[in-house]
Tab-separated table of C-alpha atoms and ligand atoms in Angstrom:
chain	number	residue	atom	x	y	z
A	487	MET	CA	8.631	25.566	82.786
A	488	ASN	CA	9.040	23.147	79.970
A	489	GLU	CA	7.267	24.292	76.931
A	490	THR	CA	7.599	21.111	74.690
A	491	THR	CA	6.495	18.268	76.595
A	492	LYS	CA	2.647	17.932	77.834
A	493	CYS	CA	1.380	16.073	80.928
A	494	GLY	CA	-2.549	15.594	81.705
A	495	THR	CA	-4.887	13.635	83.595
A	496	VAL	CA	-8.211	12.201	82.265
A	497	ALA	CA	-10.735	10.787	83.746
A	498	ILE	CA	-12.669	7.969	81.376
A	499	VAL	CA	-16.245	7.860	82.339
A	500	GLY	CA	-19.051	6.484	80.771
A	501	ARG	CA	-21.884	4.106	81.499
A	502	PRO	CA	-21.503	0.261	82.426
A	503	SER	CA	-20.139	-1.744	79.500
A	504	SER	CA	-19.575	1.059	77.097
A	505	GLY	CA	-15.714	-0.225	76.436
A	506	LYS	CA	-13.822	2.349	78.903
A	507	SER	CA	-11.497	-0.713	79.997
A	508	THR	CA	-10.981	-1.846	76.559
A	509	LEU	CA	-10.402	1.637	75.303
A	510	LEU	CA	-7.715	2.142	77.988
A	511	ASN	CA	-5.980	-0.862	77.129
A	512	THR	CA	-5.957	-0.672	73.571
A	513	ILE	CA	-4.494	3.052	74.077
A	514	CYS	CA	-1.962	1.632	76.677
A	515	GLU	CA	-1.068	-1.473	74.037
A	516	MET	CA	-1.271	-3.316	77.423
A	517	LYS	CA	-3.635	-5.028	79.575
A	518	VAL	CA	-4.182	-2.608	82.255
A	519	ALA	CA	-7.999	-3.137	83.146
A	520	ILE	CA	-9.921	-6.155	83.253
A	521	THR	CA	-12.712	-6.435	80.958
A	522	SER	CA	-15.806	-8.309	80.484
A	523	LYS	CA	-19.590	-8.482	78.929
A	524	THR	CA	-20.936	-8.058	82.713
A	525	PRO	CA	-21.719	-4.425	83.328
A	526	GLN	CA	-20.114	-2.934	86.565
A	527	THR	CA	-16.696	-5.180	85.724
A	528	THR	CA	-14.191	-2.109	86.575
A	529	ARG	CA	-14.542	-1.669	90.770
A	530	ASN	CA	-11.503	0.898	91.295
A	531	ALA	CA	-9.820	4.083	89.739
A	532	ILE	CA	-7.334	1.865	87.498
A	533	ARG	CA	-4.614	3.995	86.617
A	534	GLY	CA	-3.052	3.690	82.762
A	535	ILE	CA	-0.135	5.708	81.511
A	536	TYR	CA	0.745	6.503	77.819
A	537	THR	CA	3.636	8.396	76.531
A	538	ASP	CA	4.765	9.700	73.396
A	539	SER	CA	6.802	12.346	71.839
A	540	ARG	CA	3.811	14.637	72.558
A	541	GLY	CA	4.082	13.766	76.372
A	542	GLN	CA	2.011	12.116	78.962
A	543	LEU	CA	-1.648	11.290	79.447
A	544	ILE	CA	-2.441	9.849	82.853
A	545	PHE	CA	-5.538	7.825	82.702
A	546	THR	CA	-8.212	6.978	85.135
A	547	ASP	CA	-10.152	4.285	84.239
A	548	THR	CA	-13.587	4.542	86.331
A	549	PRO	CA	-16.281	2.017	87.081
A	550	GLY	CA	-19.383	2.371	85.021
A	551	PHE	CA	-21.876	5.081	85.926
A	552	HIS	CA	-24.859	3.211	87.228
A	553	LEU	CA	-28.090	4.658	88.953
A	554	SER	CA	-29.018	2.130	91.854
A	555	ASP	CA	-29.453	1.821	95.349
A	556	LYS	CA	-27.352	-1.028	96.104
A	557	THR	CA	-24.535	-0.661	98.476
A	558	LEU	CA	-21.752	-1.712	95.955
A	559	ASN	CA	-23.064	0.172	92.936
A	560	LYS	CA	-23.173	3.342	95.179
A	561	ARG	CA	-19.495	2.972	96.026
A	562	LEU	CA	-18.764	2.139	92.636
A	563	GLN	CA	-20.538	5.508	91.253
A	564	GLN	CA	-18.779	7.693	93.786
A	565	THR	CA	-15.374	6.515	92.828
A	566	ALA	CA	-16.250	7.534	89.495
A	567	ILE	CA	-17.516	11.077	90.601
A	568	ARG	CA	-14.121	11.549	92.679
A	569	ALA	CA	-12.534	10.716	89.383
A	570	LEU	CA	-14.355	13.544	87.332
A	571	GLY	CA	-13.640	16.020	89.808
A	572	GLU	CA	-9.676	15.029	90.071
A	573	SER	CA	-8.834	15.026	86.532
A	574	ASP	CA	-7.258	17.921	84.358
A	575	MET	CA	-9.747	16.777	81.566
A	576	ILE	CA	-12.878	14.212	80.962
A	577	LEU	CA	-13.067	11.358	78.167
A	578	TYR	CA	-16.728	10.971	78.148
A	579	LEU	CA	-17.431	7.537	76.151
A	580	LEU	CA	-20.623	6.489	75.112
A	581	ASP	CA	-22.049	3.063	73.446
A	582	ALA	CA	-23.313	3.876	70.130
A	583	THR	CA	-25.362	0.475	70.509
A	584	ARG	CA	-27.511	1.686	73.613
A	585	GLU	CA	-29.852	4.163	73.492
A	586	SER	CA	-29.396	6.920	76.223
A	587	GLY	CA	-31.929	7.250	78.953
A	588	PRO	CA	-31.728	8.812	82.331
A	589	GLU	CA	-28.706	7.253	83.666
A	590	GLU	CA	-26.851	8.412	80.301
A	591	GLU	CA	-28.515	12.192	80.976
A	592	GLN	CA	-27.485	12.201	84.522
A	593	LEU	CA	-23.868	11.409	83.678
A	594	ALA	CA	-23.845	13.897	80.856
A	595	ILE	CA	-25.270	16.739	83.518
A	596	LEU	CA	-22.339	15.680	85.875
A	597	VAL	CA	-19.767	15.633	83.130
A	598	LYS	CA	-20.847	19.361	82.058
A	599	GLN	CA	-20.866	20.360	85.557
A	600	THR	CA	-17.377	19.795	86.184
A	601	ASN	CA	-16.161	22.668	83.581
A	602	SER	CA	-13.488	20.468	82.624
A	603	PRO	CA	-12.554	20.257	78.989
A	604	VAL	CA	-14.472	17.114	77.831
A	605	VAL	CA	-13.504	14.649	74.607
A	606	LEU	CA	-16.707	13.100	73.426
A	607	ALA	CA	-16.145	9.567	72.063
A	608	VAL	CA	-18.952	7.146	70.389
A	609	ASN	CA	-17.836	3.832	70.802
A	610	LYS	CA	-18.494	0.433	68.953
A	611	ALA	CA	-18.848	2.514	65.994
A	612	GLU	CA	-17.676	-0.682	64.011
A	613	VAL	CA	-21.009	-2.488	64.935
A	614	ALA	CA	-23.458	0.504	65.208
A	615	THR	CA	-26.007	1.297	62.826
A	616	ASP	CA	-26.100	4.712	60.897
A	617	GLU	CA	-29.355	5.378	63.102
A	618	GLN	CA	-27.459	4.754	66.334
A	619	LYS	CA	-24.736	6.775	65.632
A	620	ALA	CA	-26.729	9.794	64.772
A	621	ALA	CA	-28.743	9.119	67.771
A	622	ALA	CA	-25.793	9.096	69.812
A	623	ALA	CA	-24.706	12.157	68.204
A	624	ALA	CA	-27.860	14.090	68.375
A	625	PHE	CA	-27.654	13.106	72.232
A	626	LEU	CA	-24.254	14.511	72.448
A	627	ALA	CA	-25.086	17.473	70.542
A	628	GLN	CA	-28.001	18.474	72.815
A	629	HIS	CA	-25.479	18.303	75.858
A	630	PHE	CA	-22.363	19.563	74.570
A	631	PRO	CA	-23.051	22.184	71.740
A	632	GLY	CA	-19.457	22.794	69.723
A	633	ILE	CA	-18.118	19.728	70.689
A	634	VAL	CA	-17.801	17.537	67.712
A	635	PRO	CA	-17.984	13.733	69.143
A	636	LEU	CA	-15.314	11.318	67.601
A	637	PHE	CA	-16.629	7.859	66.296
A	638	ALA	CA	-14.234	5.034	67.650
A	639	SER	CA	-13.966	1.452	68.041
A	640	ALA	CA	-11.905	0.703	71.319
A	641	GLN	CA	-11.957	-3.163	70.282
A	642	GLU	CA	-10.663	-2.627	66.815
A	643	ASP	CA	-8.407	0.378	67.323
A	644	GLU	CA	-10.137	2.684	65.064
A	645	GLY	CA	-10.067	6.354	65.794
A	646	VAL	CA	-8.221	5.975	68.769
A	647	ASP	CA	-5.529	8.029	67.662
A	648	GLU	CA	-7.925	10.720	66.829
A	649	ILE	CA	-9.002	10.563	70.519
A	650	LEU	CA	-5.339	11.304	71.723
A	651	ILE	CA	-4.900	14.066	69.231
A	652	GLU	CA	-7.846	15.855	70.917
A	653	LEU	CA	-6.664	14.929	74.496
A	654	PHE	CA	-3.183	16.101	73.886
A	655	LYS	CA	-4.515	19.564	72.579
A	656	PHE	CA	-6.102	19.914	76.065
A	657	ALA	CA	-3.410	19.045	78.105
A	658	PRO	CA	-1.006	21.307	80.042
A	659	TYR	CA	2.449	21.894	79.372
A	660	GLY	CA	4.966	19.968	81.782
A	661	GLU	CA	7.182	17.390	82.709
A	662	LEU	CA	6.126	13.524	82.858
A	663	LEU	CA	4.771	12.421	85.814
A	664	TYR	CA	5.851	8.876	85.091
A	665	PRO	CA	8.922	7.363	83.657
A	666	GLU	CA	8.309	6.889	79.888
A	667	ASP	CA	7.981	3.007	79.723
A	668	ALA	CA	5.449	3.037	82.791
A	669	TYR	CA	1.742	2.172	81.731
A	670	THR	CA	0.290	1.425	85.099
A	671	ASP	CA	0.802	2.195	88.914
A	672	GLN	CA	-1.321	-1.031	90.248
A	673	ASP	CA	0.124	-3.030	92.679
A	674	VAL	CA	1.013	-6.615	91.553
A	675	GLU	CA	-1.462	-8.075	94.256
A	676	PHE	CA	-4.263	-6.024	93.020
A	677	ARG	CA	-3.445	-6.982	89.386
A	678	ILE	CA	-3.276	-10.728	90.042
A	679	ALA	CA	-6.625	-10.365	91.890
A	680	GLU	CA	-8.419	-8.711	89.031
A	681	ILE	CA	-7.065	-11.109	86.178
A	682	LEU	CA	-8.572	-13.825	88.569
A	683	ARG	CA	-11.604	-12.305	88.840
A	684	GLU	CA	-11.732	-11.438	85.014
A	685	LYS	CA	-11.297	-15.299	84.313
A	686	ALA	CA	-13.918	-16.358	86.738
A	687	MET	CA	-16.646	-13.496	85.662
A	688	ASN	CA	-16.004	-14.504	82.247
A	689	LEU	CA	-16.701	-18.185	82.962
A	690	VAL	CA	-20.086	-18.001	84.835
A	691	THR	CA	-23.318	-16.211	83.743
A	692	GLU	CA	-26.246	-14.286	84.592
A	693	GLU	CA	-26.011	-12.359	88.668
A	694	ILE	CA	-23.041	-14.723	89.203
A	695	PRO	CA	-20.315	-12.604	87.712
A	696	HIS	CA	-21.424	-9.925	90.078
A	697	ALA	CA	-20.964	-12.122	93.246
A	698	ILE	CA	-17.558	-12.604	92.632
A	699	TYR	CA	-14.532	-10.819	94.098
A	700	SER	CA	-10.908	-12.252	94.385
A	701	GLU	CA	-8.018	-11.633	96.747
A	702	VAL	CA	-4.220	-12.587	97.098
A	703	ALA	CA	-3.411	-13.601	100.453
A	704	ASP	CA	0.202	-14.331	99.990
A	705	LEU	CA	2.817	-13.861	97.545
A	706	GLU	CA	6.352	-15.031	97.845
A	707	TYR	CA	9.509	-14.981	95.675
A	708	ASP	CA	11.918	-17.931	96.024
A	709	GLU	CA	15.140	-16.593	94.964
A	710	LYS	CA	16.853	-20.171	94.904
A	711	THR	CA	14.217	-21.500	92.839
A	712	ASN	CA	13.223	-18.246	90.983
A	713	THR	CA	10.016	-19.140	91.593
A	714	VAL	CA	6.430	-16.873	92.508
A	715	TRP	CA	4.232	-18.403	95.202
A	716	ILE	CA	0.726	-16.879	95.299
A	717	ARG	CA	-2.142	-17.985	97.420
A	718	ALA	CA	-5.376	-16.513	96.106
A	719	PHE	CA	-9.070	-16.711	96.627
A	720	ILE	CA	-12.021	-16.434	94.522
A	721	ILE	CA	-14.786	-15.554	96.695
A	722	VAL	CA	-18.755	-15.843	95.535
A	723	GLU	CA	-21.574	-15.216	97.945
A	724	ARG	CA	-23.221	-18.826	97.971
A	725	GLU	CA	-22.467	-22.514	98.120
A	726	THR	CA	-24.399	-22.863	95.307
A	727	GLN	CA	-22.337	-20.323	93.289
A	728	LYS	CA	-18.875	-22.226	94.903
A	729	ALA	CA	-20.020	-25.451	93.094
A	730	ILE	CA	-20.294	-23.383	89.533
A	731	VAL	CA	-17.267	-21.718	89.576
A	732	VAL	CA	-15.281	-24.720	91.043
A	733	GLY	CA	-17.195	-26.796	88.393
A	734	ARG	CA	-17.412	-30.872	87.594
A	735	GLN	CA	-14.262	-32.341	89.280
A	736	GLY	CA	-13.006	-29.092	89.341
A	737	ALA	CA	-13.200	-28.048	85.407
A	738	GLY	CA	-14.038	-24.344	86.237
A	739	ILE	CA	-11.119	-23.679	88.258
A	740	ALA	CA	-8.856	-25.503	86.159
A	741	LYS	CA	-10.303	-23.269	83.406
A	742	ILE	CA	-9.586	-20.119	85.458
A	743	ARG	CA	-6.030	-21.085	86.277
A	744	SER	CA	-5.200	-22.190	82.639
A	745	LEU	CA	-6.166	-18.734	81.463
A	746	ALA	CA	-5.127	-16.657	84.271
A	747	GLU	CA	-1.445	-18.174	84.464
A	748	PRO	CA	0.085	-17.059	81.283
A	749	GLU	CA	-1.360	-13.425	82.044
A	750	ILE	CA	0.132	-13.587	85.582
A	751	ARG	CA	3.668	-15.203	83.929
A	752	GLN	CA	3.600	-11.767	82.081
A	753	ILE	CA	4.011	-9.697	84.961
A	754	PHE	CA	6.743	-11.707	86.470
A	755	ALA	CA	9.039	-12.040	83.243
A	756	GLY	CA	11.040	-14.962	83.432
A	757	ARG	CA	10.041	-16.826	86.723
A	758	LYS	CA	8.330	-19.717	87.674
A	759	LEU	CA	4.619	-19.585	88.922
A	760	ARG	CA	3.103	-21.577	91.625
A	761	LEU	CA	-0.544	-20.587	92.180
A	762	ASP	CA	-2.471	-22.039	95.196
A	763	LEU	CA	-6.212	-21.040	93.690
A	764	ARG	CA	-9.094	-21.758	95.871
A	765	VAL	CA	-13.055	-20.565	95.764
A	766	LYS	CA	-14.617	-19.657	99.112
A	767	VAL	CA	-17.728	-18.277	100.352
A	768	GLN	CA	-18.535	-14.916	102.005
A	769	ASP	CA	-21.963	-14.335	102.696
A	770	LYS	CA	-23.481	-10.822	101.660
A	771	TRP	CA	-19.689	-9.511	101.048
A	772	ARG	CA	-21.389	-6.715	99.007
A	773	THR	CA	-22.823	-4.890	101.986
A	774	ASN	CA	-19.613	-5.857	104.324
A	775	THR	CA	-18.252	-2.553	104.713
A	776	VAL	CA	-15.105	-4.067	106.369
A	777	ILE	CA	-14.524	-5.799	102.700
A	778	LEU	CA	-15.601	-3.266	100.793
A	779	ASP	CA	-13.258	-0.658	102.293
A	780	ARG	CA	-10.509	-3.296	101.690
A	781	ILE	CA	-11.147	-4.068	98.059
A	782	LEU	CA	-12.917	-0.659	96.617
A	783	ARG	CA	-9.298	1.362	97.638
B	719	GTP	N1	-18.143	-4.658	69.270
B	719	GTP	C1	-17.318	-3.865	70.429
B	719	GTP	N2	-17.497	-4.153	71.326
B	719	GTP	C2	-16.805	-3.244	72.444
B	719	GTP	C3	-15.685	-2.190	71.969
B	719	GTP	N3	-15.339	-1.811	73.241
B	719	GTP	C4	-15.603	-2.716	74.079
B	719	GTP	N4	-16.381	-3.832	73.560
B	719	GTP	C5	-17.110	-5.145	74.534
B	719	GTP	O1	-17.951	-4.421	75.235
B	719	GTP	C6	-17.919	-5.283	76.423
B	719	GTP	C7	-17.528	-4.351	77.811
B	719	GTP	O2	-16.469	-3.765	77.738
B	719	GTP	P1	-15.268	-3.117	79.052
B	719	GTP	O3	-14.132	-2.351	78.143
B	719	GTP	O4	-15.131	-4.015	79.850
B	719	GTP	O5	-16.600	-1.788	79.401
B	719	GTP	P2	-16.511	-0.716	80.669
B	719	GTP	O6	-17.142	0.454	79.955
B	719	GTP	O7	-15.321	-0.911	80.937
B	719	GTP	O8	-17.433	-1.566	81.428
B	719	GTP	P3	-17.374	-1.284	82.953
B	719	GTP	O9	-15.875	-1.379	83.625
B	719	GTP	O10	-18.540	-2.434	83.503
B	719	GTP	O11	-18.139	-0.077	83.235
B	719	GTP	C8	-17.043	-6.317	76.538
B	719	GTP	O12	-17.799	-7.375	76.294
B	719	GTP	C9	-15.952	-5.543	75.319
B	719	GTP	O13	-15.516	-6.587	74.658
B	719	GTP	C10	-15.748	-2.083	70.437
B	719	GTP	O14	-15.212	-1.022	70.184
B	719	GTP	N5	-16.828	-2.522	69.913
B	720	MG	MG1	-14.216	-1.284	82.824
């Protein structure tokens, strides 16, 4: 048994929009998970890997914990709960700027029930008032007496090193599970679809972000021309939503493309990119179990 290197798995949980994915990206110094203002942006258990001289932490970013009876939301909740049970430790992230209500209560109870080591972090500290920070600390003291919460800003990279120090304290000794330079285990099709979904979600407002998903239909390498060919779809639920995403004279789709292409190129360093991107309508996909089984894998 290696008694110098540590290796542990960490579930990052919190309510929607608490900043879990932003924190994962800050820790990994890489865009591992997409982020947006819209709650319930993350829909899958997304793995992000951090390695330094202390060892390796394998994070699972989870969908925001949200109480709702809708089919999609219930599936997202199950994904978060599964990750809680499967990890060595839990990083519970609270949004300092949001009042804790019944949803936060339920999540705190679920976290306690796992009996796993817990690190508590209060995020968005750089914009929260002293009253808000005190309220978050009081909520946590009530549920997790004896655990001192850390205050952080995932966005500004403040207090993040302290979170890592605490997590490494709990991590068991063991060999690295991934190579030192690994930062995620997501396949390329999924990463491309996620980048496109992020750009599309950030383009629209109100209910439309929730009605979007995206899929890569085809991905081919042409070795002769050193080109990657990608055929991908952004899918919405109604024709009216499609018209908004496509935009006047295609302005929306052009914006999505111009923001997504540089990020997709980074995945295929050095190769040329040809992206065939279309928007299509799939009525009621959010309650279609065949589609949900495919995209919420
Ligand atoms: N001011 C501030 N905003 C932040 C911070 N961290 C995240 N945000 C913002 O909060 C919003 C939600 O961030 P995400 O990282 O997508 O949140 P999440 O917890 O992954 O959300 P879900 O996947 O929907 O559960 C985005 O607009 C972020 O830019 C922070 O430290 N400070
Ligand atoms: Mg997220």
